[in-house]
XYZ file of C-alpha atoms in Angstrom:
657
model
C 106.408 159.024 109.391
C 102.771 156.935 107.737
C 101.751 153.975 110.374
C 99.819 151.393 109.217
C 96.838 151.317 111.374
C 93.998 149.266 109.783
C 94.205 146.005 108.575
C 91.510 143.120 107.809
C 92.268 139.236 107.733
C 90.179 136.706 106.145
C 91.069 132.982 106.045
C 88.940 129.989 104.463
C 89.997 126.318 106.459
C 91.301 124.290 104.207
C 90.631 120.729 105.758
C 86.761 120.953 104.937
C 84.447 120.692 102.109
C 83.358 123.031 99.271
C 79.975 123.506 100.999
C 81.129 124.345 103.964
C 83.874 126.174 102.487
C 81.138 128.939 101.132
C 78.975 128.570 104.041
C 82.545 130.317 106.589
C 83.366 132.578 103.793
C 79.661 133.864 103.254
C 79.822 134.124 107.716
C 82.809 135.895 107.906
C 83.889 132.797 110.382
C 88.003 132.150 110.591
C 89.935 129.201 110.210
C 93.271 128.523 109.870
C 94.712 126.106 106.845
C 97.069 123.984 107.989
C 100.097 121.728 106.510
C 100.264 118.907 106.622
C 102.659 116.791 108.668
C 104.989 113.946 108.154
C 103.702 110.364 108.534
C 104.098 109.450 111.931
C 106.618 106.445 110.606
C 109.015 109.204 109.122
C 112.249 110.030 111.001
C 113.175 113.285 111.900
C 114.665 115.501 108.880
C 118.100 117.110 108.625
C 117.832 120.634 107.691
C 119.803 122.657 105.189
C 120.784 126.191 107.083
C 121.885 128.597 105.262
C 125.268 129.260 104.486
C 125.991 125.190 104.351
C 124.874 122.739 102.468
C 125.541 120.328 105.241
C 122.719 118.895 106.661
C 122.070 119.355 110.918
C 119.005 118.137 112.465
C 118.379 121.597 113.860
C 118.531 125.276 112.743
C 122.081 126.030 114.282
C 124.266 127.215 112.472
C 128.117 127.947 113.267
C 127.176 131.293 111.131
C 124.925 134.226 112.481
C 121.966 133.240 110.604
C 118.508 134.989 111.268
C 115.339 133.166 110.741
C 112.020 135.107 110.721
C 109.549 132.327 110.755
C 106.106 131.890 109.099
C 103.846 132.808 111.502
C 106.229 136.642 112.170
C 104.708 137.026 108.227
C 101.307 136.846 109.270
C 101.718 138.996 112.614
C 102.748 141.892 110.153
C 100.247 141.565 107.920
C 103.236 141.645 104.596
C 101.533 142.470 101.685
C 105.014 143.196 100.371
C 108.470 140.935 101.000
C 110.523 144.077 100.786
C 108.579 145.629 104.479
C 109.293 141.874 105.736
C 112.760 142.718 105.363
C 113.726 146.412 105.570
C 112.309 145.249 109.511
C 115.528 143.421 110.100
C 118.555 145.472 111.290
C 120.932 143.922 108.645
C 118.693 144.957 105.899
C 119.675 148.222 104.749
C 116.248 150.295 102.747
C 117.018 149.385 98.657
C 114.709 149.969 95.660
C 111.207 149.597 96.483
C 107.701 150.620 96.190
C 108.714 153.996 97.934
C 111.438 154.626 95.313
C 109.965 157.517 92.146
C 112.619 159.533 91.019
C 114.962 156.951 89.271
C 112.509 154.224 89.861
C 113.749 150.806 88.397
C 109.956 149.321 89.561
C 111.500 146.367 91.675
C 112.902 145.439 95.243
C 115.628 144.868 95.669
C 117.772 143.633 99.267
C 120.872 145.898 100.718
C 122.509 143.534 103.202
C 124.585 145.494 105.398
C 124.902 149.054 102.958
C 127.345 147.038 100.849
C 125.394 147.358 97.749
C 122.295 144.650 96.440
C 124.860 144.049 94.173
C 126.785 142.237 97.084
C 123.306 140.611 98.356
C 122.039 137.181 96.833
C 118.421 135.986 97.517
C 117.778 133.094 97.132
C 114.346 130.550 97.252
C 114.489 126.843 98.745
C 118.658 127.488 98.352
C 118.108 128.340 94.786
C 119.624 131.432 93.213
C 116.547 133.828 92.101
C 117.254 135.371 88.817
C 117.556 139.161 87.981
C 114.107 140.897 88.622
C 115.844 144.000 85.747
C 118.167 144.433 82.841
C 119.747 147.003 83.913
C 119.427 146.780 87.939
C 120.094 143.459 87.921
C 119.516 142.077 91.160
C 116.979 139.736 92.300
C 112.921 141.285 92.782
C 111.787 139.894 95.834
C 108.296 140.367 94.651
C 108.800 137.385 93.592
C 108.392 135.709 96.692
C 104.589 134.913 97.273
C 104.181 136.000 101.203
C 101.330 133.556 102.056
C 103.760 130.376 101.022
C 106.740 130.996 103.382
C 107.510 129.409 105.745
C 110.629 130.979 106.992
C 113.114 133.581 106.269
C 116.915 132.836 106.868
C 119.889 135.893 106.222
C 123.098 135.422 106.386
C 125.982 138.172 106.750
C 129.302 135.958 106.733
C 130.681 133.319 105.356
C 128.360 133.343 102.133
C 130.882 133.699 99.729
C 132.926 130.336 99.606
C 129.250 128.342 99.538
C 127.162 130.310 97.035
C 130.031 132.379 95.121
C 131.187 136.308 94.758
C 127.627 137.752 94.478
C 126.964 136.908 98.483
C 129.783 138.992 99.504
C 127.354 141.588 101.752
C 125.378 137.579 102.465
C 122.433 136.063 101.841
C 118.582 136.033 102.337
C 117.431 132.294 101.680
C 112.920 132.522 101.538
C 112.653 128.534 102.851
C 108.990 127.882 100.740
C 106.089 125.901 102.085
C 106.527 121.923 100.305
C 103.863 119.923 102.570
C 100.610 122.173 102.084
C 97.630 120.389 102.459
C 94.111 122.482 101.662
C 92.842 125.295 100.383
C 93.525 128.849 101.855
C 91.896 132.518 100.937
C 93.851 135.493 102.594
C 93.170 138.935 102.276
C 94.532 142.033 103.584
C 94.424 145.997 103.792
C 96.022 148.357 105.314
C 96.767 152.390 105.021
C 98.493 155.003 106.511
C 97.546 157.614 108.387
C 99.397 161.100 109.738
C 98.275 164.010 111.658
C 100.471 166.444 109.726
C 101.856 168.488 112.469
C 105.385 167.732 112.800
C 106.955 170.246 113.829
C 110.494 170.499 112.950
C 109.617 170.700 109.445
C 107.313 173.413 109.704
C 110.452 174.715 112.160
C 112.148 174.854 108.659
C 109.889 176.478 106.749
C 109.843 178.952 108.651
C 114.069 179.145 108.188
C 113.211 180.140 104.754
C 111.283 183.637 104.871
C 112.860 186.021 103.138
C 114.414 183.773 101.091
C 112.184 181.392 99.842
C 108.345 182.035 99.916
C 106.982 180.092 103.150
C 104.717 177.025 101.808
C 101.426 176.125 102.539
C 102.094 173.354 104.613
C 98.878 170.671 104.745
C 97.792 170.342 108.590
C 95.172 168.015 109.931
C 95.150 163.715 109.761
C 95.456 162.416 106.749
C 94.644 158.966 105.555
C 96.039 157.590 102.505
C 98.229 154.791 100.697
C 95.940 152.799 100.419
C 97.068 148.867 99.498
C 95.099 145.771 99.276
C 95.925 142.188 98.571
C 94.200 138.512 97.794
C 96.079 135.636 97.482
C 94.106 131.781 96.890
C 97.331 129.088 97.761
C 96.173 125.388 98.026
C 97.468 121.472 98.404
C 96.954 118.196 98.089
C 99.437 115.787 99.008
C 99.033 112.024 97.584
C 97.140 108.850 98.555
C 100.824 107.420 99.623
C 101.964 110.392 101.046
C 104.796 110.526 98.818
C 104.065 113.558 96.991
C 102.401 116.415 97.132
C 101.530 119.533 94.674
C 100.584 123.042 96.047
C 99.937 126.701 94.092
C 99.373 130.429 94.102
C 98.430 132.929 92.828
C 97.463 136.812 94.230
C 96.337 140.598 92.970
C 97.968 143.185 94.712
C 96.977 147.097 94.173
C 98.556 149.704 96.004
C 97.559 153.387 95.868
C 100.129 156.312 94.994
C 100.771 158.718 97.370
C 101.850 162.099 96.789
C 104.394 163.844 98.659
C 102.595 166.628 98.755
C 100.488 164.606 101.293
C 102.121 165.025 104.131
C 104.046 168.247 105.574
C 107.029 166.262 106.765
C 107.790 165.592 102.471
C 106.029 168.385 100.837
C 109.128 170.468 100.089
C 113.103 169.542 98.908
C 115.435 171.273 102.065
C 118.417 172.558 102.221
C 120.928 173.051 104.747
C 122.382 176.368 105.569
C 126.120 177.093 106.481
C 125.729 176.938 109.993
C 123.930 173.642 110.190
C 120.128 174.660 109.664
C 117.499 173.683 107.148
C 114.983 175.434 105.596
C 111.945 174.391 102.506
C 114.237 174.866 99.381
C 114.037 172.543 96.410
C 116.107 172.332 93.020
C 118.037 175.332 92.259
C 119.106 174.486 88.018
C 116.151 175.448 87.324
C 113.084 178.138 87.385
C 109.936 178.028 89.548
C 107.132 179.196 87.332
C 105.734 180.159 90.590
C 107.686 183.255 91.174
C 108.631 184.761 88.361
C 105.327 185.230 86.088
C 107.113 183.781 82.597
C 108.783 181.326 84.957
C 111.850 180.920 83.061
C 115.926 181.759 83.566
C 118.417 182.998 80.798
C 121.959 183.492 81.455
C 124.472 183.896 78.849
C 127.638 182.907 77.672
C 130.269 184.644 76.098
C 131.681 182.821 73.433
C 133.804 184.061 70.922
C 133.863 184.437 66.937
C 131.599 184.537 65.242
C 129.304 184.413 67.728
C 130.314 188.120 69.361
C 126.814 189.475 69.579
C 126.514 186.315 72.631
C 126.191 187.704 76.560
C 126.411 187.222 79.816
C 124.338 187.707 82.858
C 125.914 187.733 85.615
C 124.209 185.904 89.048
C 122.768 187.840 91.517
C 122.324 191.382 88.736
C 119.375 192.168 87.726
C 117.806 190.974 84.629
C 117.556 193.639 81.805
C 114.251 193.716 79.801
C 112.552 191.541 82.638
C 115.097 188.105 82.034
C 115.951 187.236 85.453
C 119.687 187.124 86.654
C 121.355 183.750 86.367
C 120.786 181.436 89.686
C 119.699 184.090 91.313
C 117.981 183.882 95.507
C 114.486 182.558 95.400
C 114.300 180.619 92.107
C 114.406 177.197 93.417
C 111.186 175.062 92.493
C 110.108 173.177 95.098
C 109.835 169.887 93.111
C 108.632 167.458 96.318
C 104.787 167.290 95.975
C 104.819 166.034 92.839
C 106.586 163.006 93.114
C 105.284 160.636 94.218
C 106.344 159.345 97.706
C 104.735 155.996 96.704
C 104.571 154.991 93.680
C 100.604 153.007 92.545
C 101.500 149.525 91.618
C 98.441 146.038 90.003
C 100.909 142.932 90.625
C 99.823 139.411 89.624
C 101.664 136.941 91.330
C 101.209 132.800 90.151
C 102.881 129.776 90.894
C 103.479 125.822 91.932
C 105.525 123.837 93.895
C 105.803 119.885 93.715
C 107.714 116.608 94.607
C 107.567 113.091 94.673
C 109.302 110.491 95.917
C 110.045 107.567 93.603
C 112.086 105.468 95.566
C 114.679 106.934 98.917
C 117.413 107.723 96.195
C 114.870 109.528 93.419
C 112.971 112.201 95.232
C 111.477 114.187 91.627
C 111.168 118.092 92.862
C 109.552 121.123 90.532
C 108.576 125.008 90.656
C 107.333 127.605 88.760
C 106.917 131.348 89.739
C 105.586 134.177 87.708
C 105.309 137.433 88.446
C 103.586 140.647 86.377
C 104.248 143.478 87.627
C 102.308 147.068 86.533
C 103.766 149.951 88.175
C 103.896 153.784 87.131
C 106.890 156.534 88.899
C 105.589 160.068 88.683
C 108.681 162.973 89.421
C 108.083 166.853 88.701
C 108.176 168.234 85.025
C 110.099 168.028 82.663
C 112.389 170.983 81.181
C 115.275 173.238 80.349
C 118.499 172.357 82.906
C 121.126 176.006 83.394
C 123.991 173.568 81.930
C 122.693 171.205 79.966
C 122.604 172.833 76.112
C 122.640 175.314 74.846
C 119.782 177.575 72.811
C 119.880 179.947 70.067
C 117.469 182.632 68.426
C 117.609 184.454 65.786
C 118.146 189.100 66.664
C 114.773 189.071 65.015
C 112.378 187.213 67.315
C 109.388 188.843 67.029
C 108.270 187.265 70.013
C 110.765 189.259 71.911
C 110.426 192.977 73.715
C 112.231 195.639 72.863
C 113.426 195.243 75.642
C 114.495 191.670 75.508
C 116.113 191.673 71.937
C 118.505 194.545 72.612
C 119.882 192.116 76.000
C 120.114 189.703 73.819
C 122.172 190.752 70.438
C 122.892 194.634 71.340
C 122.989 196.629 69.167
C 121.995 193.766 66.355
C 118.534 193.370 68.300
C 116.433 192.984 64.738
C 118.966 191.696 62.755
C 117.200 188.382 61.111
C 121.546 187.543 59.952
C 122.745 187.235 63.844
C 121.644 184.315 66.496
C 122.300 184.871 70.250
C 123.634 181.859 71.381
C 122.097 181.637 75.701
C 121.846 178.927 78.472
C 118.026 179.183 80.065
C 116.592 176.862 82.876
C 112.489 176.470 82.482
C 110.387 173.815 83.684
C 107.551 172.417 81.610
C 104.726 173.325 84.137
C 102.865 174.020 81.678
C 103.079 170.446 80.386
C 102.670 168.268 83.455
C 104.551 165.675 85.318
C 106.929 163.369 83.681
C 106.067 159.383 84.111
C 108.067 156.178 83.740
C 104.830 153.518 83.111
C 107.259 150.506 84.283
C 105.908 146.873 83.801
C 108.304 143.475 84.149
C 107.167 140.454 83.664
C 109.417 137.577 85.238
C 109.015 133.995 84.363
C 111.359 131.445 86.870
C 110.815 127.515 86.388
C 113.114 125.268 88.366
C 113.100 120.858 87.816
C 115.768 118.923 90.093
C 116.133 115.252 91.934
C 117.508 114.321 95.127
C 118.214 110.938 97.623
C 119.960 108.936 99.701
C 122.135 106.657 98.081
C 123.464 105.057 101.281
C 125.793 104.695 103.372
C 125.248 108.277 104.838
C 125.638 109.862 101.215
C 122.713 111.309 99.651
C 122.815 114.028 96.262
C 121.092 117.154 94.805
C 121.040 118.371 91.628
C 118.801 120.949 89.669
C 118.449 122.599 86.391
C 116.740 126.114 86.217
C 115.647 128.909 84.186
C 114.593 132.477 84.754
C 113.539 135.195 82.038
C 112.674 138.741 83.352
C 111.399 141.318 80.730
C 110.655 145.133 80.990
C 109.002 147.415 78.973
C 108.992 151.240 80.357
C 107.516 154.041 78.678
C 108.648 157.390 79.178
C 105.826 160.573 78.661
C 105.796 163.727 79.525
C 109.177 165.033 78.839
C 110.273 167.833 76.182
C 112.363 167.444 73.505
C 115.849 169.184 72.980
C 115.524 168.542 69.511
C 111.652 170.585 69.004
C 112.785 173.013 71.900
C 115.923 174.213 69.764
C 113.054 174.656 66.865
C 110.427 176.018 69.366
C 112.244 178.864 69.919
C 114.205 179.723 66.649
C 110.923 182.111 65.364
C 111.029 184.416 62.830
C 108.170 186.782 61.243
C 106.849 184.427 58.258
C 108.049 185.895 54.945
C 105.401 187.788 52.769
C 106.995 185.552 50.204
C 108.613 181.808 50.906
C 107.130 181.760 54.825
C 104.857 178.910 55.575
C 101.470 178.501 53.498
C 98.737 179.814 54.736
C 99.601 181.716 57.839
C 99.622 186.114 57.533
C 102.799 187.970 57.065
C 105.017 188.994 60.081
C 103.219 186.227 61.990
C 105.713 184.701 64.324
C 106.908 181.652 62.838
C 109.286 178.882 63.460
C 112.750 179.372 61.361
C 113.002 175.191 60.381
C 109.101 175.503 59.202
C 110.239 178.079 56.088
C 112.999 176.023 55.472
C 110.967 173.019 55.715
C 113.483 170.667 58.142
C 110.213 170.389 60.438
C 106.817 171.822 58.603
C 104.520 170.412 62.087
C 107.451 173.064 63.813
C 105.372 175.405 66.561
C 106.805 178.349 68.152
C 107.795 177.854 71.703
C 106.952 181.880 73.740
C 108.709 181.728 76.572
C 108.554 185.425 76.926
C 105.010 186.614 76.925
C 103.514 185.219 80.369
C 100.461 181.968 79.095
C 102.158 182.324 76.258
C 102.947 178.709 75.400
C 100.229 177.021 74.244
C 98.475 173.891 74.318
C 99.358 173.128 70.502
C 103.337 174.087 71.431
C 102.979 171.194 74.110
C 101.854 169.001 71.726
C 104.926 169.699 69.781
C 107.120 169.788 71.746
C 106.604 167.173 74.156
C 107.682 163.241 73.204
C 107.283 160.030 74.680
C 109.887 157.100 74.414
C 110.098 153.394 74.593
C 113.089 151.494 76.580
C 113.134 147.681 77.173
C 114.962 144.632 78.036
C 115.203 141.259 79.365
C 117.465 138.930 81.641
C 117.765 134.903 80.749
C 119.600 133.065 83.639
C 120.307 129.865 83.789
C 121.698 127.669 86.459
C 122.826 124.539 86.751
C 123.595 122.521 90.254
C 124.923 119.848 91.797
C 125.580 118.545 95.408
C 127.131 115.353 97.346
C 126.270 114.922 100.877
C 128.160 112.719 103.478
C 128.031 111.926 106.852
C 131.425 110.100 107.388
C 130.284 109.288 111.493
C 129.135 106.673 109.964
C 132.118 105.271 109.213
C 133.077 105.881 112.435
C 135.308 109.292 111.291
C 133.775 111.191 114.438
C 135.697 113.553 117.575
C 135.923 111.235 120.851
C 133.987 113.730 122.720
C 131.158 113.947 119.797
C 127.561 112.570 118.745
C 127.845 113.597 115.608
C 129.996 112.635 113.300
C 131.807 114.331 110.377
C 129.922 115.669 107.806
C 131.414 117.031 103.970
C 129.350 118.664 101.057
C 131.055 118.755 97.107
C 129.378 120.477 94.065
C 130.098 121.880 91.442
C 127.511 124.651 89.755
C 127.231 126.873 86.037
C 125.617 130.294 85.830
C 125.109 131.714 82.242
C 123.120 135.063 82.131
C 122.497 137.177 79.506
C 121.529 140.753 80.000
C 119.994 142.757 76.844
C 118.535 146.172 76.582
C 117.675 148.480 73.641
C 116.380 152.229 73.365
C 114.565 154.058 70.927
C 115.862 156.461 68.929
C 114.712 159.235 71.379
C 116.295 157.607 73.977
C 119.572 156.702 71.829
C 119.696 160.812 71.183
C 119.625 162.253 74.487
C 116.900 164.365 73.255
C 114.429 163.755 76.632
C 114.901 166.871 78.545
C 115.284 166.325 82.231
C 115.985 161.814 81.417
C 120.250 162.110 82.506
C 121.474 162.187 78.989
C 121.874 159.309 76.473
C 121.622 155.766 76.237
C 122.736 153.035 74.300
C 121.769 149.568 73.958
C 123.784 146.799 75.183
C 124.207 143.326 74.710
C 126.380 140.640 76.576
C 126.364 137.370 78.920
C 128.492 136.142 81.748
C 129.112 132.150 82.374
C 130.783 130.721 85.635
C 131.726 127.557 86.525
C 132.365 126.702 90.376
C 133.905 123.774 91.898
C 133.277 123.933 96.128
C 133.437 122.248 99.692
C 132.661 122.821 102.877
C 132.985 120.288 105.766
C 131.805 120.496 109.478
C 133.725 118.829 112.665
C 132.140 118.736 115.679
C 134.688 118.477 118.689
C 133.167 118.462 121.890
C 129.134 118.251 122.493
C 126.823 117.601 125.415
C 129.480 117.631 128.081
C 130.330 120.018 131.157
C 130.862 123.850 129.672
C 130.442 122.401 126.282
C 127.286 122.391 124.487
C 128.518 122.528 121.074
C 131.991 122.802 119.555
C 131.937 122.703 116.067
C 134.538 123.394 113.163
C 133.475 123.936 109.976
C 135.516 124.778 106.590
C 134.817 125.690 103.308
C 136.098 126.773 99.565
C 135.605 127.715 95.922
C 136.722 128.032 92.876
C 135.033 130.075 90.070
C 135.739 130.795 86.457
C 134.554 133.482 84.914
C 134.018 134.128 81.185
C 134.777 137.783 81.970
C 136.887 138.158 85.156
C 139.587 135.106 84.744
C 139.168 133.233 88.162
C 139.029 133.475 91.824
C 139.294 131.804 95.358
C 136.551 132.119 97.969
C 136.912 130.309 101.607
C 135.744 130.576 105.741
């Protein structure tokens, strides 16, 4: 596996003057920026631990919470938050930087393998909006690593507190909120692999006689450089009642192809005995084995197509046509796929708060992400079983043997069409690329405070918006293939103007249905011309947006101030009551090419969607310390909670813990 082996880090102190800061940077010195300590007269603050809205005096919890502090984040040299989360045992690797085929361009979290849609992501206890309209789960690329104070992961009892989208658990990113000073952060990492994986080499050799032996890469390979630069700043107000902080970061990640490493340079399949061998995709032709790079399979059809033919798998193909899906014809798609997508990412934002009075502390935040990442996979093509193609039996590009195979006694008859199934990779035209860009924004404003007699409140409203733009490039268009394969000799009368009679031309060009059509010559090695590729290849665009509005409020009370507590406990009973309204509006849009399913190898058609989902919830919790700090008992506590939700699509439901 690739391992990060080189890192550099530059820190510039926040607690020095601008001139001194320049001197520190110039000399390469390092000093740690600090987070302002609370005033000495401030009492110990109560904390809200993930999994409960009831404040307490420490980071313990009845529910199991895993906490990762900011020192761990720094020591890991984390440039991507997904790397940090995937190191936790509760998290399963999900969509991220190492996805290319079907990539959404986002980084998501999957707790306990129950699916990212069932994992709730919070920032300071409040929802992070969906990061993609087609993959409507939060994108943690929006989280700035430099401002993470700690990460809390809860995998039990979360639905009663946060709702049914927390079935698998909750990941709560707690940000720094009293940061003071200026910090410059830069990190660089790169992976290295010796390319001496003996298991892969044995798998490669196991395919000898059936599949070609691949030239696996050897020797040390350095690849996948990542570089990030972050500016973080903050200042307290003169009266120490408020703070404002900002961040801006730039991340650059280099692409890595699967061909870079021996362990990823081929697709593997299993034998009946359980062994492995290097293979690939078995429903198309390789191009590197057959000089014509295609598999043509017949279909038996009833009238009016009596001349459709059948070539049985394993049988010798007449006229040089390969038998359908014969052994050894698998296409090794792996080397051309990204194993790490390139990425250019900009993050920026602010967090601020000011305590006007003990009962009114105003807070706000703004987060912004612009993420541009292309995903590359092996060439497009016609895949066996996707489409049936036709051609006239007088196609001048066919050899006589091929015409006889396709048309039998009707070979050369312009009035007879042959129908066939085609497997052909577009090896001449290059790779498929999804050029993905997301722009995310999140606004939050709220107020909290103590209202006396052990009671406090917290209300907030937030709005998040995510916009997707995705350009699909390098795809063959089925409609153009159909036209390009229907070729006839140019008629002497009524043919394509300026083209000599008898020259192969598209039937569509002669009829005027598509005068730009260029013949797609699969039958002659090297016959696919640049002009044909330009005609056959198309670009499509898809996009969409998702908007989320959340209004939430809760009130908490310490009933110990009213004498409500266990005689064997020092802390009183705590309760929390609240309500939340969430509305998510989503729409996707696809151009006509995608809607018609015309992209070869794109998985079929996609239709636009538009709709919204809203929910109203009320919730409550209670914590009863039963026994504290006595013999055999450090802390014995009962905790319970319930939540009632009403969904516009789905009705009502109760959750409890």
